[in-house]
Coordinates of N, CA and C in Angstrom, one line a residue:
X1 N -9.0 -38.9 -27.6 CA -7.7 -39.4 -28.7 C -6.3 -40.0 -28.9
X2 N -5.8 -40.0 -27.8 CA -4.2 -39.8 -28.0 C -3.4 -40.1 -29.7
X3 N -2.6 -39.8 -30.2 CA -2.4 -39.5 -31.3 C -0.6 -39.3 -30.8
X4 N 0.1 -40.8 -31.8 CA 1.4 -41.1 -30.7 C 2.4 -40.6 -33.1
X5 N 3.2 -39.8 -33.0 CA 3.2 -39.6 -34.5 C 5.5 -40.0 -34.2
X6 N 5.7 -41.1 -35.1 CA 6.7 -41.3 -34.9 C 7.3 -41.2 -35.8
X7 N 9.3 -40.3 -36.0 CA 9.1 -40.9 -37.7 C 10.8 -41.4 -37.5
X8 N 11.1 -42.5 -38.2 CA 11.8 -43.8 -38.3 C 12.9 -42.8 -39.7
X9 N 13.9 -43.5 -40.1 CA 15.1 -43.4 -41.5 C 13.8 -44.5 -41.6
X10 N 14.1 -44.8 -43.4 CA 13.7 -45.9 -44.8 C 14.3 -46.8 -44.0
X11 N 13.8 -48.1 -44.2 CA 14.8 -49.2 -44.9 C 14.1 -50.7 -43.7
X12 N 13.5 -49.8 -43.1 CA 12.9 -50.9 -42.7 C 11.6 -51.9 -43.6
X13 N 11.4 -52.7 -42.9 CA 10.2 -53.8 -43.3 C 8.7 -53.9 -43.1
X14 N 8.3 -53.9 -43.9 CA 6.5 -53.7 -43.4 C 6.0 -54.0 -42.1
X15 N 6.6 -55.2 -42.0 CA 6.2 -56.2 -40.8 C 6.7 -55.7 -39.4
X16 N 8.1 -54.6 -39.4 CA 8.4 -54.0 -38.3 C 7.4 -53.0 -38.0
X17 N 6.9 -52.4 -38.8 CA 6.4 -51.5 -39.3 C 5.1 -51.3 -38.7
X18 N 3.6 -52.7 -38.6 CA 3.1 -52.7 -37.9 C 3.6 -53.3 -37.0
X19 N 4.7 -53.7 -36.5 CA 5.4 -54.4 -35.5 C 5.1 -53.0 -34.7
X20 N 5.4 -52.1 -34.4 CA 5.7 -51.5 -33.9 C 4.7 -49.7 -33.8
X21 N 3.4 -49.9 -34.8 CA 1.9 -49.0 -34.8 C 1.8 -50.7 -33.0
X22 N 1.5 -51.5 -33.4 CA 0.5 -52.4 -32.4 C 1.4 -52.0 -31.0
X23 N 2.7 -52.4 -30.7 CA 3.2 -51.7 -29.5 C 3.0 -51.0 -29.2
X24 N 3.0 -49.7 -30.2 CA 2.2 -48.8 -29.8 C 1.1 -48.1 -29.2
X25 N 0.5 -48.9 -30.5 CA -1.2 -48.4 -29.2 C -1.3 -50.2 -28.2
X26 N -1.3 -50.5 -28.1 CA -0.6 -51.7 -27.0 C -0.2 -51.0 -25.9
X27 N 1.2 -49.7 -25.9 CA 1.4 -49.0 -24.7 C 0.3 -48.3 -24.5
X28 N -0.1 -47.2 -25.0 CA -1.1 -46.3 -24.7 C -2.6 -47.0 -23.7
X29 N -2.9 -48.0 -24.3 CA -4.2 -48.6 -24.4 C -3.3 -48.7 -22.9
X30 N -2.6 -49.4 -22.2 CA -2.3 -50.1 -21.3 C -1.5 -48.9 -19.7
X31 N -0.8 -47.6 -20.6 CA -1.0 -46.8 -19.5 C -1.6 -45.8 -19.1
X32 N -2.6 -45.6 -20.4 CA -3.8 -44.6 -19.9 C -5.2 -44.6 -20.2
X33 N -5.5 -45.8 -20.4 CA -6.6 -46.7 -20.2 C -7.8 -46.3 -21.5
X34 N -6.4 -45.9 -22.6 CA -7.4 -45.4 -23.6 C -8.4 -46.2 -24.4
X35 N -9.2 -46.2 -24.6 CA -10.0 -46.7 -26.0 C -8.8 -47.2 -26.9
X36 N -9.5 -48.3 -28.0 CA -8.0 -48.6 -28.6 C -8.3 -49.0 -29.7
X37 N -9.6 -48.6 -29.8 CA -10.3 -47.7 -31.4 C -10.2 -46.4 -31.2
X38 N -9.8 -45.5 -30.0 CA -9.6 -44.5 -30.0 C -7.8 -44.2 -30.3
X39 N -6.9 -44.5 -30.5 CA -5.3 -44.5 -30.3 C -5.1 -44.2 -31.9
X40 N -4.7 -43.6 -32.1 CA -3.5 -42.7 -33.9 C -3.0 -43.3 -33.2
X41 N -1.4 -44.4 -34.0 CA -0.7 -44.2 -34.7 C 0.0 -43.6 -36.0
X42 N 0.5 -42.6 -36.1 CA 1.6 -42.1 -37.7 C 2.6 -42.4 -37.6
X43 N 3.0 -43.0 -38.3 CA 4.8 -43.6 -38.5 C 4.8 -43.0 -40.1
X44 N 6.1 -42.6 -40.3 CA 6.9 -41.7 -40.9 C 7.8 -41.7 -41.8
X45 N 8.4 -42.5 -42.9 CA 9.7 -42.3 -42.9 C 10.2 -41.8 -43.4
X46 N 11.5 -41.6 -42.9 CA 12.7 -40.2 -44.0 C 13.6 -40.9 -44.1
X47 N 14.0 -40.1 -45.8 CA 15.2 -40.9 -46.2 C 16.3 -40.8 -45.5
X48 N 17.3 -41.1 -45.3 CA 18.6 -41.7 -44.7 C 19.1 -40.2 -45.3
X49 N 19.1 -39.7 -46.4 CA 20.0 -38.7 -46.9 C 19.5 -37.2 -46.5
X50 N 18.1 -37.0 -45.4 CA 17.3 -36.7 -45.0 C 17.4 -36.9 -43.5
X51 N 18.1 -37.7 -42.5 CA 18.4 -37.2 -41.3 C 19.5 -37.6 -40.3
X52 N 20.1 -36.4 -40.2 CA 21.3 -36.0 -40.1 C 21.4 -35.8 -38.8
X53 N 22.7 -36.7 -38.1 CA 23.4 -36.6 -36.5 C 24.7 -36.0 -36.7
X54 N 24.9 -34.9 -35.7 CA 25.7 -34.4 -35.4 C 26.8 -33.9 -36.9
X55 N 25.7 -33.0 -37.5 CA 26.0 -32.7 -38.6 C 25.8 -33.6 -40.3
X56 N 25.7 -34.7 -40.1 CA 26.1 -36.1 -40.5 C 25.0 -37.1 -41.0
X57 N 24.9 -36.9 -42.8 CA 23.0 -37.4 -43.1 C 23.6 -39.3 -42.2
X58 N 22.7 -39.5 -42.5 CA 22.2 -41.1 -41.7 C 23.9 -42.4 -42.6
X59 N 22.7 -41.8 -43.7 CA 23.3 -42.2 -45.8 C 24.9 -42.2 -45.0
X60 N 25.1 -40.7 -45.0 CA 26.8 -41.2 -44.9 C 27.1 -41.9 -43.8
X61 N 26.7 -41.2 -42.9 CA 27.2 -42.8 -41.3 C 27.4 -44.5 -42.2
X62 N 25.3 -44.2 -42.4 CA 25.8 -46.3 -43.0 C 26.9 -46.4 -44.0
X63 N 27.1 -45.6 -44.9 CA 28.2 -45.7 -46.3 C 29.6 -46.0 -45.3
X64 N 29.9 -45.0 -44.6 CA 31.1 -45.2 -43.7 C 31.2 -46.1 -43.1
X65 N 29.6 -46.8 -42.4 CA 30.1 -48.4 -41.2 C 30.6 -49.0 -42.2
X66 N 29.4 -49.2 -43.7 CA 29.9 -50.1 -44.7 C 31.1 -50.4 -45.1
X67 N 31.5 -49.4 -45.7 CA 33.4 -49.5 -45.9 C 34.8 -49.5 -44.8
X68 N 33.8 -49.7 -43.5 CA 35.0 -49.7 -42.6 C 35.3 -48.6 -42.0
X69 N 34.7 -47.2 -42.4 CA 35.6 -45.9 -41.7 C 34.0 -45.6 -41.0
X70 N 34.9 -44.8 -39.7 CA 34.2 -44.0 -38.5 C 33.4 -42.9 -39.8
X71 N 32.3 -42.5 -38.5 CA 31.7 -41.6 -39.5 C 32.4 -40.5 -38.6

């Protein structure tokens, strides 16, 4: 039973998350020949305030980009 766990920042549309789940399921089925009904995909959304890169939150980076400032 393959299990794929993906963490993404909040803010994506439900249709995008669905498409990701389907695409990951397809990839596992194609590459591992796993029966589709045994493949599990868990998508966890994290607040941009809790996602850090280089010591700066994604929320701050987005705010800087929106204001035209470099992160």
